[in-house]
Short mmCIF file of C-alpha atoms and ligand atoms in Angstrom, two decimals:
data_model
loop_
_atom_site.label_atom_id
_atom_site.label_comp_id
_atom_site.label_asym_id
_atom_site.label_seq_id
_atom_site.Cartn_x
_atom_site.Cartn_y
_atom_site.Cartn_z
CA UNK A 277 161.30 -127.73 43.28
CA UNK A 278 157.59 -127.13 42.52
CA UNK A 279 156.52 -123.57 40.89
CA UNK A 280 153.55 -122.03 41.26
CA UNK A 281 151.60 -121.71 38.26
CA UNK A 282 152.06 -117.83 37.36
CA UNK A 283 148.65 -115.78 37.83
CA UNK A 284 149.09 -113.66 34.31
CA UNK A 285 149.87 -114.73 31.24
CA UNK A 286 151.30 -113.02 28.28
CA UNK A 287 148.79 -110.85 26.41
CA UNK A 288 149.97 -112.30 22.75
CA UNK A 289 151.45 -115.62 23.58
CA UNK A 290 152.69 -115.86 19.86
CA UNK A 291 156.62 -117.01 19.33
CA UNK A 292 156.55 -119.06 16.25
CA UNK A 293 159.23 -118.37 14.12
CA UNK A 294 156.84 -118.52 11.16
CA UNK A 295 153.87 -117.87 10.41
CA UNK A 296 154.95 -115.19 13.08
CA UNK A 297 153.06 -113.33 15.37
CA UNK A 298 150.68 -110.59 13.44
CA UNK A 299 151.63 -107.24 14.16
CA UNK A 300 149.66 -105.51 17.42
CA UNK A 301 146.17 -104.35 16.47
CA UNK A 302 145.96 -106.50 13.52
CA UNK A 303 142.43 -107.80 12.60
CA UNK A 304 141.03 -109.24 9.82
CA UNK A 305 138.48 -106.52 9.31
CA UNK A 306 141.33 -104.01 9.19
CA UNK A 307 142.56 -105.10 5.76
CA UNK A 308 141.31 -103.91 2.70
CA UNK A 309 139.46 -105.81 0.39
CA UNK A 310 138.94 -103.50 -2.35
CA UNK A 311 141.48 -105.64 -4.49
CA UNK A 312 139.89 -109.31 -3.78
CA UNK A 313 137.58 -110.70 -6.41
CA UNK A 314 138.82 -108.55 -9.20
CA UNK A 315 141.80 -109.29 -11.55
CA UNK A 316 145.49 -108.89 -10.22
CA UNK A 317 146.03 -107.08 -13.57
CA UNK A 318 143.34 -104.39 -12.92
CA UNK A 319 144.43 -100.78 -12.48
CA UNK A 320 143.51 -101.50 -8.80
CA UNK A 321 145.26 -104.76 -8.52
CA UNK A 322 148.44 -103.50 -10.17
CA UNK A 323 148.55 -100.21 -7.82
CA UNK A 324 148.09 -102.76 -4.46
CA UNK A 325 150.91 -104.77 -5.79
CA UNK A 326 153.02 -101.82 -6.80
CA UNK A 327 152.35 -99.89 -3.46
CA UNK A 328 153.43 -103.07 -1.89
CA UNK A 329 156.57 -103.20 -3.59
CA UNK A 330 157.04 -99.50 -3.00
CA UNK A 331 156.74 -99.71 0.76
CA UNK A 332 159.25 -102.51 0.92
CA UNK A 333 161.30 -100.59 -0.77
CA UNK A 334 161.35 -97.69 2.00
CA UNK A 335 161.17 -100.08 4.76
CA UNK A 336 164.27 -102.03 3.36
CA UNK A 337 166.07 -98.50 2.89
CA UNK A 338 166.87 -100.26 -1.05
CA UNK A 339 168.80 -98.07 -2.86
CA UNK A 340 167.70 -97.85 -6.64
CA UNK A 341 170.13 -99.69 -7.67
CA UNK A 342 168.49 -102.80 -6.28
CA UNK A 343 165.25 -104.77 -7.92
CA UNK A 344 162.35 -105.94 -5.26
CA UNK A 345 159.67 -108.06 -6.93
CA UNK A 346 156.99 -110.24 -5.70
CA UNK A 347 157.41 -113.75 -6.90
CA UNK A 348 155.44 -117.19 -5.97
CA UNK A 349 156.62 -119.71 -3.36
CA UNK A 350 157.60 -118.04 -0.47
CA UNK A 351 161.16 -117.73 0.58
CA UNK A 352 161.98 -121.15 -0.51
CA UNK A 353 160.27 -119.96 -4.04
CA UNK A 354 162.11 -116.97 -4.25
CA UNK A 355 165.65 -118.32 -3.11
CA UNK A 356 164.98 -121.40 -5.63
CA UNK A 357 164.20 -118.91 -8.78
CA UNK A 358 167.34 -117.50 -7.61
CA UNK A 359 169.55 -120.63 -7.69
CA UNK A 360 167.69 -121.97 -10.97
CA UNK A 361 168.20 -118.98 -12.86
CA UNK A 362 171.76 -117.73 -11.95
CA UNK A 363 173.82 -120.75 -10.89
CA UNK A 364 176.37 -123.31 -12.89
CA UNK A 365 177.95 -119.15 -14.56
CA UNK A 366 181.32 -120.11 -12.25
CA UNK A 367 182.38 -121.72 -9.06
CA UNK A 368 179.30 -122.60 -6.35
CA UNK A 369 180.65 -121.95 -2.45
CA UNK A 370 176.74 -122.95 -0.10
CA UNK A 371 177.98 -121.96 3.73
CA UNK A 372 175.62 -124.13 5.60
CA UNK A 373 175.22 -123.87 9.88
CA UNK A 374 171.29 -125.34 10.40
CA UNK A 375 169.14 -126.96 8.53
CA UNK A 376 167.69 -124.04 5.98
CA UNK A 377 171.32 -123.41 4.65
CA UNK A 378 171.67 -127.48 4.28
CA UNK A 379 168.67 -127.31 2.34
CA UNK A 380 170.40 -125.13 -0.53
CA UNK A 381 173.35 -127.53 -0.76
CA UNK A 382 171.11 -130.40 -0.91
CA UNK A 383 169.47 -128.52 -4.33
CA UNK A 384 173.01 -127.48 -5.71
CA UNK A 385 174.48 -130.85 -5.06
CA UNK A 386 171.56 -133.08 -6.03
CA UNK A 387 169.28 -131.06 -8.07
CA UNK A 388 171.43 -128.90 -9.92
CA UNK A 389 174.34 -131.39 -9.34
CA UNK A 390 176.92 -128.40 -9.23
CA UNK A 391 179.66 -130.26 -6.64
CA UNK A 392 179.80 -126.33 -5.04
CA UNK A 393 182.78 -125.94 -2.24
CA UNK A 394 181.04 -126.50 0.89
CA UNK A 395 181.77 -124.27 4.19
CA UNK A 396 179.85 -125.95 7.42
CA UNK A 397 179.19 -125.71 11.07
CA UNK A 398 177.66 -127.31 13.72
CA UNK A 399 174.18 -126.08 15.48
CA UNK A 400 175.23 -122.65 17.40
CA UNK A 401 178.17 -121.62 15.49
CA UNK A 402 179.49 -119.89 11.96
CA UNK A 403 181.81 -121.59 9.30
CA UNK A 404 184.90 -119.47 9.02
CA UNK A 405 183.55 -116.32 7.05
CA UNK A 406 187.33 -115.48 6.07
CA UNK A 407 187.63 -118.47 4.25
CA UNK A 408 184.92 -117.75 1.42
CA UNK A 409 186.64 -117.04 -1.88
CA UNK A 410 184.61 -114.65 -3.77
CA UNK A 411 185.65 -115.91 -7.28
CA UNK A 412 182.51 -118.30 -6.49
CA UNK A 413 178.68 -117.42 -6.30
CA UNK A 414 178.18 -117.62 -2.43
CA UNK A 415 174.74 -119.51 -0.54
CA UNK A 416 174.09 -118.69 2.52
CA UNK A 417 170.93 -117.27 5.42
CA UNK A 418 171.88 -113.98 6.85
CA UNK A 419 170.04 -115.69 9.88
CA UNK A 420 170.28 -119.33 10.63
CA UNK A 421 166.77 -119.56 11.74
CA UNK A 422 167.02 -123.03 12.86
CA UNK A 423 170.03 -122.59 15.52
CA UNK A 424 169.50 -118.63 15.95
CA UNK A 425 173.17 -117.88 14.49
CA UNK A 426 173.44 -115.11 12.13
CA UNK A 427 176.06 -114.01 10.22
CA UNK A 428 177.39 -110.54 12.50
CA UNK A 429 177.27 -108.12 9.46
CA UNK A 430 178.49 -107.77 5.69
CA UNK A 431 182.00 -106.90 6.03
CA UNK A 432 183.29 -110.51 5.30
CA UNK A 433 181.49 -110.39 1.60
CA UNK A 434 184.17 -108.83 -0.76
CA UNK A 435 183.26 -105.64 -1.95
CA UNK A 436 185.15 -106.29 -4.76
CA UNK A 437 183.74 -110.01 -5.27
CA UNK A 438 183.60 -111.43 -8.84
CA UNK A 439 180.96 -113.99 -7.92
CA UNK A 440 177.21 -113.37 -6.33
CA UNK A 441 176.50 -113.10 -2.81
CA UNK A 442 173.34 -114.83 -2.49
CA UNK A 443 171.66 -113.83 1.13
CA UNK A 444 167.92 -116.09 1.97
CA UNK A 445 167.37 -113.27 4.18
CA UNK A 446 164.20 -114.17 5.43
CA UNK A 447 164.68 -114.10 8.96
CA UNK A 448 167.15 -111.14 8.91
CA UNK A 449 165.01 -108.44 6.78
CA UNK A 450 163.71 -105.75 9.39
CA UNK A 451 165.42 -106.72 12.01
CA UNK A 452 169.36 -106.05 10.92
CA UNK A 453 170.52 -103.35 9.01
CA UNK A 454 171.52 -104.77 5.63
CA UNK A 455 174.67 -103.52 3.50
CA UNK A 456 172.62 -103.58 0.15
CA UNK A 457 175.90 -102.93 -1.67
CA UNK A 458 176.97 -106.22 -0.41
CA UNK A 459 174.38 -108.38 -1.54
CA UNK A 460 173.62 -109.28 -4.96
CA UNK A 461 170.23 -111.81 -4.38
CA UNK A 462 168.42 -111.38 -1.34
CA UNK A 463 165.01 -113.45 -0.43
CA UNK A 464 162.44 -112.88 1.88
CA UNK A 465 158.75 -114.27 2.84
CA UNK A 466 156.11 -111.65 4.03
CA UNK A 467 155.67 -114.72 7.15
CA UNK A 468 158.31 -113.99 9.32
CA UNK A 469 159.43 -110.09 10.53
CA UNK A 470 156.39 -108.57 8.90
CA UNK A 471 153.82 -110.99 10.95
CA UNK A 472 152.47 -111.63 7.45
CA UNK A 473 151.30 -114.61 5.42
CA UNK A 474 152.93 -117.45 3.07
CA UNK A 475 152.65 -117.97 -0.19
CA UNK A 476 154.50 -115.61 -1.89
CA UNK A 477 158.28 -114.54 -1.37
CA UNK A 478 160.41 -111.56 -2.54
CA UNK A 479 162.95 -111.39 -4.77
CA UNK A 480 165.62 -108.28 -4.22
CA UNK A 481 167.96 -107.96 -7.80
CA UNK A 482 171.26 -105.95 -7.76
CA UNK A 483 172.45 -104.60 -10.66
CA UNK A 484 175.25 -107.68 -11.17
CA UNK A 485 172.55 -110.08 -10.64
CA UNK A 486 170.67 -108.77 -13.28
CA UNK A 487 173.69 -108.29 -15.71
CA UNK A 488 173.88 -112.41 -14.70
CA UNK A 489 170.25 -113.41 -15.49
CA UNK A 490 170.54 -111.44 -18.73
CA UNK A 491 174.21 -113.24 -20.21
CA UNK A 492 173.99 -116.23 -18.62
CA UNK A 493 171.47 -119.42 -19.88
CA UNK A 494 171.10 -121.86 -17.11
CA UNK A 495 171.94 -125.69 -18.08
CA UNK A 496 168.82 -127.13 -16.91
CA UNK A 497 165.20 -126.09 -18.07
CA UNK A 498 163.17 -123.60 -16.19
CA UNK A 499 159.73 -124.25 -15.29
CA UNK A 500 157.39 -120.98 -15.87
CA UNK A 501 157.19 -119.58 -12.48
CA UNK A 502 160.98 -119.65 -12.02
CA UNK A 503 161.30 -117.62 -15.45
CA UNK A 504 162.68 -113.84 -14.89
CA UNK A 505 163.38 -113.41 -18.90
CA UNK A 506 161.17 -112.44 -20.92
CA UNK A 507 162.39 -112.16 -24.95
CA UNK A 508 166.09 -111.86 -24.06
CA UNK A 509 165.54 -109.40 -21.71
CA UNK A 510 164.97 -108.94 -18.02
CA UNK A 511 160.95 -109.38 -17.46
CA UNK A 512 161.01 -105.91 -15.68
CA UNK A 513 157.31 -106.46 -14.94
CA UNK A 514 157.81 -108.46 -12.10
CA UNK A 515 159.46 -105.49 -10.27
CA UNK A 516 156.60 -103.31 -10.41
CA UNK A 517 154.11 -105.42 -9.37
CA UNK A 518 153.29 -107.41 -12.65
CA UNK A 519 153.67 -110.73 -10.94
CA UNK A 520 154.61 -114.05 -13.21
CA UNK A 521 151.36 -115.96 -12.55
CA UNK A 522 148.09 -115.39 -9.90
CA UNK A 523 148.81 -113.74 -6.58
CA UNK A 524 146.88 -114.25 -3.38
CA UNK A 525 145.28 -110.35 -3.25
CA UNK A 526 144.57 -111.27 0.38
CA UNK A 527 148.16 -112.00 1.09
CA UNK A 528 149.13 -108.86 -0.21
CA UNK A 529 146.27 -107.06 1.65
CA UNK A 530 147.71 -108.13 5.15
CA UNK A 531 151.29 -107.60 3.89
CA UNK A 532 150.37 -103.81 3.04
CA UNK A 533 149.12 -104.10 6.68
CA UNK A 534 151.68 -104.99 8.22
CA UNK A 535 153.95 -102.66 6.05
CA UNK A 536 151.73 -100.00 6.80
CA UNK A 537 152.19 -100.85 10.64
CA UNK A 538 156.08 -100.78 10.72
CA UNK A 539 155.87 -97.31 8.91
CA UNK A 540 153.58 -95.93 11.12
CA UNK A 541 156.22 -97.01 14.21
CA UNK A 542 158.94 -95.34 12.39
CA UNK A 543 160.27 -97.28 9.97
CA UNK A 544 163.17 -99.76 9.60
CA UNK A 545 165.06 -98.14 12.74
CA UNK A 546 161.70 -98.75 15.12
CA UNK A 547 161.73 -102.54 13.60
CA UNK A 548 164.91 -103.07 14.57
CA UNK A 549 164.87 -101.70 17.65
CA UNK A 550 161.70 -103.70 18.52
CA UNK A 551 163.73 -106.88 17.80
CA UNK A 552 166.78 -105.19 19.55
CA UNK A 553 164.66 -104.90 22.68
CA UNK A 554 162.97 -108.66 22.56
CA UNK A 555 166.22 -110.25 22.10
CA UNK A 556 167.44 -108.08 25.23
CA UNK A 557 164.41 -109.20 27.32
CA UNK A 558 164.79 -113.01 26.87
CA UNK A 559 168.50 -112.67 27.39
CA UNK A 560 167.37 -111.55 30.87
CA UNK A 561 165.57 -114.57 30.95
CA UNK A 562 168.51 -116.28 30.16
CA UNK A 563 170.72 -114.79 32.54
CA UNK A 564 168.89 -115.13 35.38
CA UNK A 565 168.49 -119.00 35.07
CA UNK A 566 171.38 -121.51 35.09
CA UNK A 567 169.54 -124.22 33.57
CA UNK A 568 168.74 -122.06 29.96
CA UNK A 569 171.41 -121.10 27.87
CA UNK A 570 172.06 -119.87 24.55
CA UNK A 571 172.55 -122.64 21.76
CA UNK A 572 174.43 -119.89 19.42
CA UNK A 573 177.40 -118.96 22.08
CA UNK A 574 179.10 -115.88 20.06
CA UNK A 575 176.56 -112.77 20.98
CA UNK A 576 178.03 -111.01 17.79
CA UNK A 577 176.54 -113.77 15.61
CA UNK A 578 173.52 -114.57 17.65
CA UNK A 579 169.80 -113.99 16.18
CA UNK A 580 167.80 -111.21 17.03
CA UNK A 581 164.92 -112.76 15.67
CA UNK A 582 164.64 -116.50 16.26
CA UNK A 583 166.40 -117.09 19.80
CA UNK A 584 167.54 -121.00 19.92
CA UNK A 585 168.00 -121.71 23.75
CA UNK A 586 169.39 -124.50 25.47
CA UNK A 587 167.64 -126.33 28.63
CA UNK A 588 169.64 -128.22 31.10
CA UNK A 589 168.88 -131.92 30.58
CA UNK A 590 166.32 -131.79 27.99
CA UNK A 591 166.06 -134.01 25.24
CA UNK A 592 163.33 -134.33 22.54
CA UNK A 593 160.32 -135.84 25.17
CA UNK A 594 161.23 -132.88 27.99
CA UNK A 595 160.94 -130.06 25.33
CA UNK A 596 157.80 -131.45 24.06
CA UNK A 597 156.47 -131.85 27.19
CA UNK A 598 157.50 -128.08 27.76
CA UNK A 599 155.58 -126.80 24.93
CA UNK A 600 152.78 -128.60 24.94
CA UNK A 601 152.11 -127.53 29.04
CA UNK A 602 152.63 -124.21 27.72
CA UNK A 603 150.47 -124.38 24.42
CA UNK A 604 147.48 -126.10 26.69
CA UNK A 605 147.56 -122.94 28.99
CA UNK A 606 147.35 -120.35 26.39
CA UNK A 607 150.79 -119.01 28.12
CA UNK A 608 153.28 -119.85 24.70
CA UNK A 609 152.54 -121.30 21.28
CA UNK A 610 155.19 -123.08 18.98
CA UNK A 611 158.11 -122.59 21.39
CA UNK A 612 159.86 -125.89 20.82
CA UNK A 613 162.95 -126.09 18.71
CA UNK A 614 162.98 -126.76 15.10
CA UNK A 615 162.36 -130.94 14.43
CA UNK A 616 165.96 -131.01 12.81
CA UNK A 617 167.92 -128.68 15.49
CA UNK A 618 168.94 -130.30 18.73
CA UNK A 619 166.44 -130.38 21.40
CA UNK A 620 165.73 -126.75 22.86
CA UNK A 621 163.29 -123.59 22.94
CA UNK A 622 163.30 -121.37 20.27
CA UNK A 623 161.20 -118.08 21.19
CA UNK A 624 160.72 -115.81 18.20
CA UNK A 625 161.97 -112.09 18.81
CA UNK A 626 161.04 -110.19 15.76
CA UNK A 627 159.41 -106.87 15.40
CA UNK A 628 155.95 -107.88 15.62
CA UNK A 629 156.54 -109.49 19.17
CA UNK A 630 155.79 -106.90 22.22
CA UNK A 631 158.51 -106.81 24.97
CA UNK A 632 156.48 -106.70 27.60
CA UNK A 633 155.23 -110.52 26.11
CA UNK A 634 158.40 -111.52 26.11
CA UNK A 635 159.15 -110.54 29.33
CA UNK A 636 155.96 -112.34 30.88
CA UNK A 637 156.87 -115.50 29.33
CA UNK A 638 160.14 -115.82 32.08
CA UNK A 639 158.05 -117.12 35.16
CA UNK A 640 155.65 -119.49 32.75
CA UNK A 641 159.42 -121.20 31.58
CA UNK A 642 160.12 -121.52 35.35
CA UNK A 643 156.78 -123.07 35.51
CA UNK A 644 157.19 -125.88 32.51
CA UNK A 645 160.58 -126.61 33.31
CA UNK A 646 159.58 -127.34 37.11
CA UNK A 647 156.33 -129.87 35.45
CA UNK A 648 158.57 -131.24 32.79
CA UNK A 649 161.55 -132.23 35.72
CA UNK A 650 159.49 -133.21 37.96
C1 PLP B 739 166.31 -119.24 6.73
C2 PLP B 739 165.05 -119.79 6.11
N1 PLP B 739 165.04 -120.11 4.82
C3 PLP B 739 163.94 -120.58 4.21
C4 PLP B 739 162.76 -120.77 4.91
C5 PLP B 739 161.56 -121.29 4.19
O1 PLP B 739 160.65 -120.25 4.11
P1 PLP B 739 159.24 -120.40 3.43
O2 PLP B 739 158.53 -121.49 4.13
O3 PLP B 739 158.63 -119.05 3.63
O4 PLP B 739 159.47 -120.73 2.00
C6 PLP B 739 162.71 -120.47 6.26
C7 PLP B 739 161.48 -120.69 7.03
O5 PLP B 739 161.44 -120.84 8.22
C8 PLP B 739 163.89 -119.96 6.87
O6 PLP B 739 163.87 -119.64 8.16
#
């Protein structure tokens, strides 16, 4: 069956699942530029970085007893320091689902050769959370942004664990409420919830984390920017804004931005509830079609921010095909799954997304599926 080519299109048609969509309004002459072109140690550059860290702090609702620095690398930088700095102290368990997670058991196996215990799963589902034994340090993403399964909450992490829960939480901050007293590491990129840039990641410390860095000396050598010890001591510097080497200013410009935004809107609670209702909106979509489906079948562990869907008959070629149709008309950018995942749509749903886009976006996948089977 043919379908007319739909008359409107969305207003934003942004769904990558990183870089993200900027927040609404957003414009490059919005940010301030007061800090670019002078030193990152200035009074000025120190404040921007501080305030920065200070906002993430409310957003996150981080209870003082947890760290937040700014640290170089983006997520993968931040979640590396991590795992450089604090790993090979006891037993390694890396739960792995998509491809982010197998990424961190590729570096404990063959960088940091540590032979951890390995808990897997398949594209759409979760390892068996009830079978992590919390003598070990513990890998994994809060949310699998490569098949769109999260993990449905912190009660499976042991309060009483003796190892370190290590959460890459970069697709997960803002958009689910996070038990901070479960989670000993966290990592996050400004690029995904936030709608913000690369380049630099953050780096969330609780108290056992740091009592690790500060007894423990890893096996391996550290290269400079991984360092979080300064003199025998925690480099306590880093968490208030005096970063390890050179920050991007402008980076942290559009991150204050977007920071700024999500306070303005409420807070943590209207972020979430902006993801809540995007999520809700494309499961619409998805319930209204038989031929889309979700790849993560468990609704208690599926992603509220990156949305993996399934498409009747599609393989690699189709979904391409899909896209690109969609790219070409300005209706949907960077809707295609992730190269590693298996073939399938994966529509960002984050806080920076409006509703009403991802509402108009339901008659346009009518549209590329009817070109693409044609
Ligand atoms: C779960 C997860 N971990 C790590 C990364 C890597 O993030 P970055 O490119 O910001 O380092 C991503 C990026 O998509 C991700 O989704």
């Amino acid at each position: 069956m043919t379908v007319v080519k739909p008359g409107t299109r969305p207003e934003r048609p942004y769904y990558s699942s990183g870089p993200c969509a900027k927040p609404p309004g957003w414009a490059p002459e919005k940010l301030a530029v007061d800090s670019l072109g002078r030193s990152h140690r200035s009074k000025l550059g120190k404040a921007r970085l501080a305030y920065a860290i200070d906002l993430m702090r409310e957003l996150l609702r981080l209870p003082d007893t947890h760290r937040i620095g700014i640290v170089p690398g983006s997520d993968t930088g931040a979640f590396e320091m991590a795992m450089w700095t604090m790993l090979g102290a006891r037993p390694v368990t890396c739960l792995a689902w998509e491809s982010f997670g197998e990424g961190w058991v590729t570096d404990a196996v063959k960088q940091l050769k540590l032979d951890p215990n390995l808990l897997r799963a398949d594209y759409g589902k979760l390892p068996d959370l009830g079978a992590v034994d919390w003598s070990n340090d513990v890998l994994f993403a809060w949310n699998g942004t490569t098949s769109g399964v999260r993990v449905p909450d912190g009660d499976w992490i042991a309060a009483d664990r003796e190892g370190l829960s290590f959460a890459d939480a970069t697709s997960a901050v803002f958009a689910y409420d996070l038990p901070w007293d479960r989670i000993d590491v966290a990592t996050f990129s400004w690029q995904k919830v936030l709608g913000g840039e690369g380049g630099h990641g953050v780096l969330i410390l609780g108290p056992r984390a740091v009592e690790r860095l500060e007894n423990h000396t890893p096996a391996w050598p550290l290269p400079k920017v991984f360092r979080l010890m300064a003199k025998g001591a925690l480099a306590e510097g880093v968490f208030k804004g005096e970063t390890i080497n050179t920050p991007s200013m402008l980076a942290v410009e559009d991150a204050i931005f977007a920071l700024e935004w999500a306070k303005g809107l409420g807070g943590a609670e209207a972020l979430i509830a902006r993801s809540d209702a995007n999520a809700a909106a494309l499961d619409r979509i998805v319930e209204a079609r038989n031929w889309l489906g979700h790849l993560a079948a468990d609704p208690a562990s599926r992603s509220k921010t990156s949305v993996c869907l399934t498409v009747e008959g599609a393989d690699e070629a189709m979904i391409k095909k899909m896209a690109s149709l969609l790219e070409s008309e300005g209706a949907a950018y960077d809707i295609a799954g992730y190269r590693d995942a298996p073939p399938g749509l994966r529509i960002w749903c984050g806080a920076t997304v409006d509703s009403a886009d991802i509402e108009a976006l339901g008659p346009w996948l009518d549209w590329a599926y009817s070109q693409a089977t044609q």
